[in-house]
CSV table of C-alpha atoms in Angstrom, one decimal:
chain,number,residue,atom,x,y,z
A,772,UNK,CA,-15.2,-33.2,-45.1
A,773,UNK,CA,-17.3,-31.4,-47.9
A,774,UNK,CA,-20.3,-31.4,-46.0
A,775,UNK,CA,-18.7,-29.9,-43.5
A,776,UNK,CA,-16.9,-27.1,-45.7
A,777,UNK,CA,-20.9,-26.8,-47.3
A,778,UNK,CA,-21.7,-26.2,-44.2
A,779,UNK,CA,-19.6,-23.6,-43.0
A,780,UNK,CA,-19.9,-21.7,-46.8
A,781,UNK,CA,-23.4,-21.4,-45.9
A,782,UNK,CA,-23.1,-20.4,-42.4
A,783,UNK,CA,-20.7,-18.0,-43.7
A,784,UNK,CA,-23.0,-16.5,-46.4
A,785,UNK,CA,-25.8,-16.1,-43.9
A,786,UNK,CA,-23.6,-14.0,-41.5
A,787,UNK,CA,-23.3,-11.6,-44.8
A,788,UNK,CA,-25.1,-8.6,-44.6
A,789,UNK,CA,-24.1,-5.1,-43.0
A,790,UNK,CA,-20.4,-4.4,-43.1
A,791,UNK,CA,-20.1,-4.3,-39.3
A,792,UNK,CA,-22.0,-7.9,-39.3
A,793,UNK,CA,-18.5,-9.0,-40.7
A,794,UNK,CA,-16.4,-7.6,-38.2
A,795,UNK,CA,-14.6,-10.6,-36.5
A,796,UNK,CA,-14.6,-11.0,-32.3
A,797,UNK,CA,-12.4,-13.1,-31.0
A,798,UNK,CA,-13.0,-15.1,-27.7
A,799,UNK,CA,-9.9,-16.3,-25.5
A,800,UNK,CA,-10.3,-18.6,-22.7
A,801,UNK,CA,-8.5,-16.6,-20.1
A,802,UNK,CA,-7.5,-19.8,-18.0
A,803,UNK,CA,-5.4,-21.2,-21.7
A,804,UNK,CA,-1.5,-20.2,-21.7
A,805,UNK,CA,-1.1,-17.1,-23.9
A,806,UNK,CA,1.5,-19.3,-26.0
A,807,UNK,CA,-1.5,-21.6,-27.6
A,808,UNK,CA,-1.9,-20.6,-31.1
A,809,UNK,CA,-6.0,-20.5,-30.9
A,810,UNK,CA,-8.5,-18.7,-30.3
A,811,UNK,CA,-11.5,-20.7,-27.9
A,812,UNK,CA,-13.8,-19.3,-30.7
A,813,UNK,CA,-14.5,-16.7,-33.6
A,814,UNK,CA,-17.7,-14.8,-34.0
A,815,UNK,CA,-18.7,-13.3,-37.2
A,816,UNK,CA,-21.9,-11.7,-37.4
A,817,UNK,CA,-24.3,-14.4,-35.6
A,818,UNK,CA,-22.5,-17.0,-36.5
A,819,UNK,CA,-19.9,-18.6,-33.6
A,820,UNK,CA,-16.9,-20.6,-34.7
A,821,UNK,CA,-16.0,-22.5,-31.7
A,822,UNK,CA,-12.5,-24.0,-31.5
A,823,UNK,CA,-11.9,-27.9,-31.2
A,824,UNK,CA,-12.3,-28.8,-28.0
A,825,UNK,CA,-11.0,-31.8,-25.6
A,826,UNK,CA,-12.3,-32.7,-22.5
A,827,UNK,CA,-10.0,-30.5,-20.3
A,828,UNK,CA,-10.6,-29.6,-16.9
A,829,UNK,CA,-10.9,-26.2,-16.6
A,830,UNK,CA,-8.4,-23.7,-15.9
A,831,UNK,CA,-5.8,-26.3,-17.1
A,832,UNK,CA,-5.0,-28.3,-20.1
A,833,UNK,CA,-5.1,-31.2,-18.5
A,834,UNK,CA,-7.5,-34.1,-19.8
A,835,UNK,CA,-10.2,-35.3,-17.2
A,836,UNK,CA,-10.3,-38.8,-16.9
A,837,UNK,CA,-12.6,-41.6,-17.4
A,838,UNK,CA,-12.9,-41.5,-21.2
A,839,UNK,CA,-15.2,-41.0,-23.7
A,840,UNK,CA,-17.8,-40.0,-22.0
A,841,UNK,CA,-16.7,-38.4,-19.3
A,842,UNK,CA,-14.6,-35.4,-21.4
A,843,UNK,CA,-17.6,-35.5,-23.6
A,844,UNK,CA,-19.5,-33.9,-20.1
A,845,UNK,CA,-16.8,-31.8,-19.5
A,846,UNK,CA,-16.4,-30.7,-23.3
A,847,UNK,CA,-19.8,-29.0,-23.2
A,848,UNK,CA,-19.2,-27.8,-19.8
A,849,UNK,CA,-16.6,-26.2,-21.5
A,850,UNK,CA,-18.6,-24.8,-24.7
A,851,UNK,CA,-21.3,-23.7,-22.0
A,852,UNK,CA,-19.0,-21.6,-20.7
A,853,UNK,CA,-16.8,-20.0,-23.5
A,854,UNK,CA,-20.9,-19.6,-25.1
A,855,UNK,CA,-22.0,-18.1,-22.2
A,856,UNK,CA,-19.2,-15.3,-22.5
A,857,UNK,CA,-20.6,-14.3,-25.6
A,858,UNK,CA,-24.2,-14.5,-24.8
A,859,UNK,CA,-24.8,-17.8,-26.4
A,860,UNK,CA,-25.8,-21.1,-25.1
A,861,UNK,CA,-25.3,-24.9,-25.9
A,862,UNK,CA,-29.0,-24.7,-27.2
A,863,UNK,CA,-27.1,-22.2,-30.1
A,864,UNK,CA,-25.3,-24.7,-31.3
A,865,UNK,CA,-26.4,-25.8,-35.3
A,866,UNK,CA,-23.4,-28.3,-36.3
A,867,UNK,CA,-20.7,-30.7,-34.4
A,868,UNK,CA,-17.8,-32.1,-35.3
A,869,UNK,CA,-16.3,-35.4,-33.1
A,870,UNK,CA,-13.7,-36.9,-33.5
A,871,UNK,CA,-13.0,-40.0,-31.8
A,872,UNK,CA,-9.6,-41.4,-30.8
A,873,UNK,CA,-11.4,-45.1,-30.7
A,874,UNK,CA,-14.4,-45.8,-32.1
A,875,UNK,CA,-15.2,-48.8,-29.7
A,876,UNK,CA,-16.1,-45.8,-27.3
A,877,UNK,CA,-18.8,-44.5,-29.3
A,878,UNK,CA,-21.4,-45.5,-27.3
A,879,UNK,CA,-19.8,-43.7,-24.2
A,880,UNK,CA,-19.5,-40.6,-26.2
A,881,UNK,CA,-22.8,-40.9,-27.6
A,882,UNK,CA,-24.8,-41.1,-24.5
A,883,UNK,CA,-22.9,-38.0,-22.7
A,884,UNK,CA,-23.8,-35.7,-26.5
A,885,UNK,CA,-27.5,-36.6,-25.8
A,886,UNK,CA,-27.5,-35.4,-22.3
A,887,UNK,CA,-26.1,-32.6,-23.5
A,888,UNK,CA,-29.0,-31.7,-26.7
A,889,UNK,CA,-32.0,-32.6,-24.4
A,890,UNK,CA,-33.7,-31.4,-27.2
A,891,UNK,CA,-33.5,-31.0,-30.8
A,892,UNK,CA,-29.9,-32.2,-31.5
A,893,UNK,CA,-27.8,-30.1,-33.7
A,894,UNK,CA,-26.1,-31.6,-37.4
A,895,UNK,CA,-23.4,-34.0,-36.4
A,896,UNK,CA,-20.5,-35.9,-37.9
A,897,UNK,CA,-18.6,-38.6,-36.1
A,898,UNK,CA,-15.2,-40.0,-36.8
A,899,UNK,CA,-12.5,-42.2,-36.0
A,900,UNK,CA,-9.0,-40.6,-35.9
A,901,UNK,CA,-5.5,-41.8,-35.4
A,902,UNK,CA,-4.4,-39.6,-32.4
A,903,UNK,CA,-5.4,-36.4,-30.3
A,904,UNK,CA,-3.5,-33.5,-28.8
A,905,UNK,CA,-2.7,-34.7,-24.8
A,906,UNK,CA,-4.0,-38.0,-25.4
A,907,UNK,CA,-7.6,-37.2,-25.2
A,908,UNK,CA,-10.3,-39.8,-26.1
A,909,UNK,CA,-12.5,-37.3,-28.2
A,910,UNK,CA,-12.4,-33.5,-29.4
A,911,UNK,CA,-15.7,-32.0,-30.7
A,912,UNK,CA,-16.2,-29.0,-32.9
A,913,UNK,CA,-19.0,-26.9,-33.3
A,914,UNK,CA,-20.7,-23.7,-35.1
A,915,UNK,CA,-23.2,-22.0,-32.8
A,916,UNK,CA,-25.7,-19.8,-34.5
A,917,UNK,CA,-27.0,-16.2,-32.0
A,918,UNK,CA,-30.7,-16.6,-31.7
């Protein structure tokens, strides 16, 4: 968890600059329910702050099945989108966060990230946790950075 704070510090100190390079956009998923207390992500300056994310299909908030790997695909389907809206793309992305409801599907997980980052593969942190909102298998994080 300190890297991770470290991390976004310095993200935060490089979006510093002009005053309007602070000004804060917020980007809503229009398909979420209004009544969801988040925002799909938070840009400030260059930097993108993109909400946790499960593998949900879209337009709902219901979990795809198949595990692992398979909300892992539809995770970054998801970020595509929600970047694309605010002229990003996955290729943006500097740092993830995953979080992983079992750790025996690692592997799963794993495989469907690399697909994802055919390239260069952004910072990354992996965890086991005790429990996900709807039951999902995995929710990834990440900070995207404009180019």
């Amino acid at each position: 968890m300190k890297q991770l704070f470290l991390v976004v510090l310095m993200m935060a100190a490089a979006s510093c600059g002009k005053a309007d390079d602070n000004a804060r956009e917020v980007y809503r998923d229009p398909a979420l329910s209004a009544d969801l207390p988040f925002s799909s992500a938070v840009v400030v300056g260059e930097v993108i702050y993109l909400s946790g994310e499960i593998g949900r299909a879209p337009g709902t908030t219901a979990v795809v099945e198949g595990g692992a790997g398979a909300q892992t695909r539809q995770i970054f389907e998801n970020y595509k989108a929600t970047l694309e809206n605010l002229d990003a793309g996955l290729e943006d992305i500097v740092k993830c966060t995953v979080f992983l409801e079992d750790m025996a599907e690692y592997a799963a997980m794993n495989e469907a990230y690399a697909a994802a980052f055919p390239g260069d593969k952004p910072a990354r942190s992996t965890m086991g946790v005790d429990g996900l909102a709807l039951g999902a298998a995995v929710e990834i994080e990440c900070l995207a950075v404009k180019s």
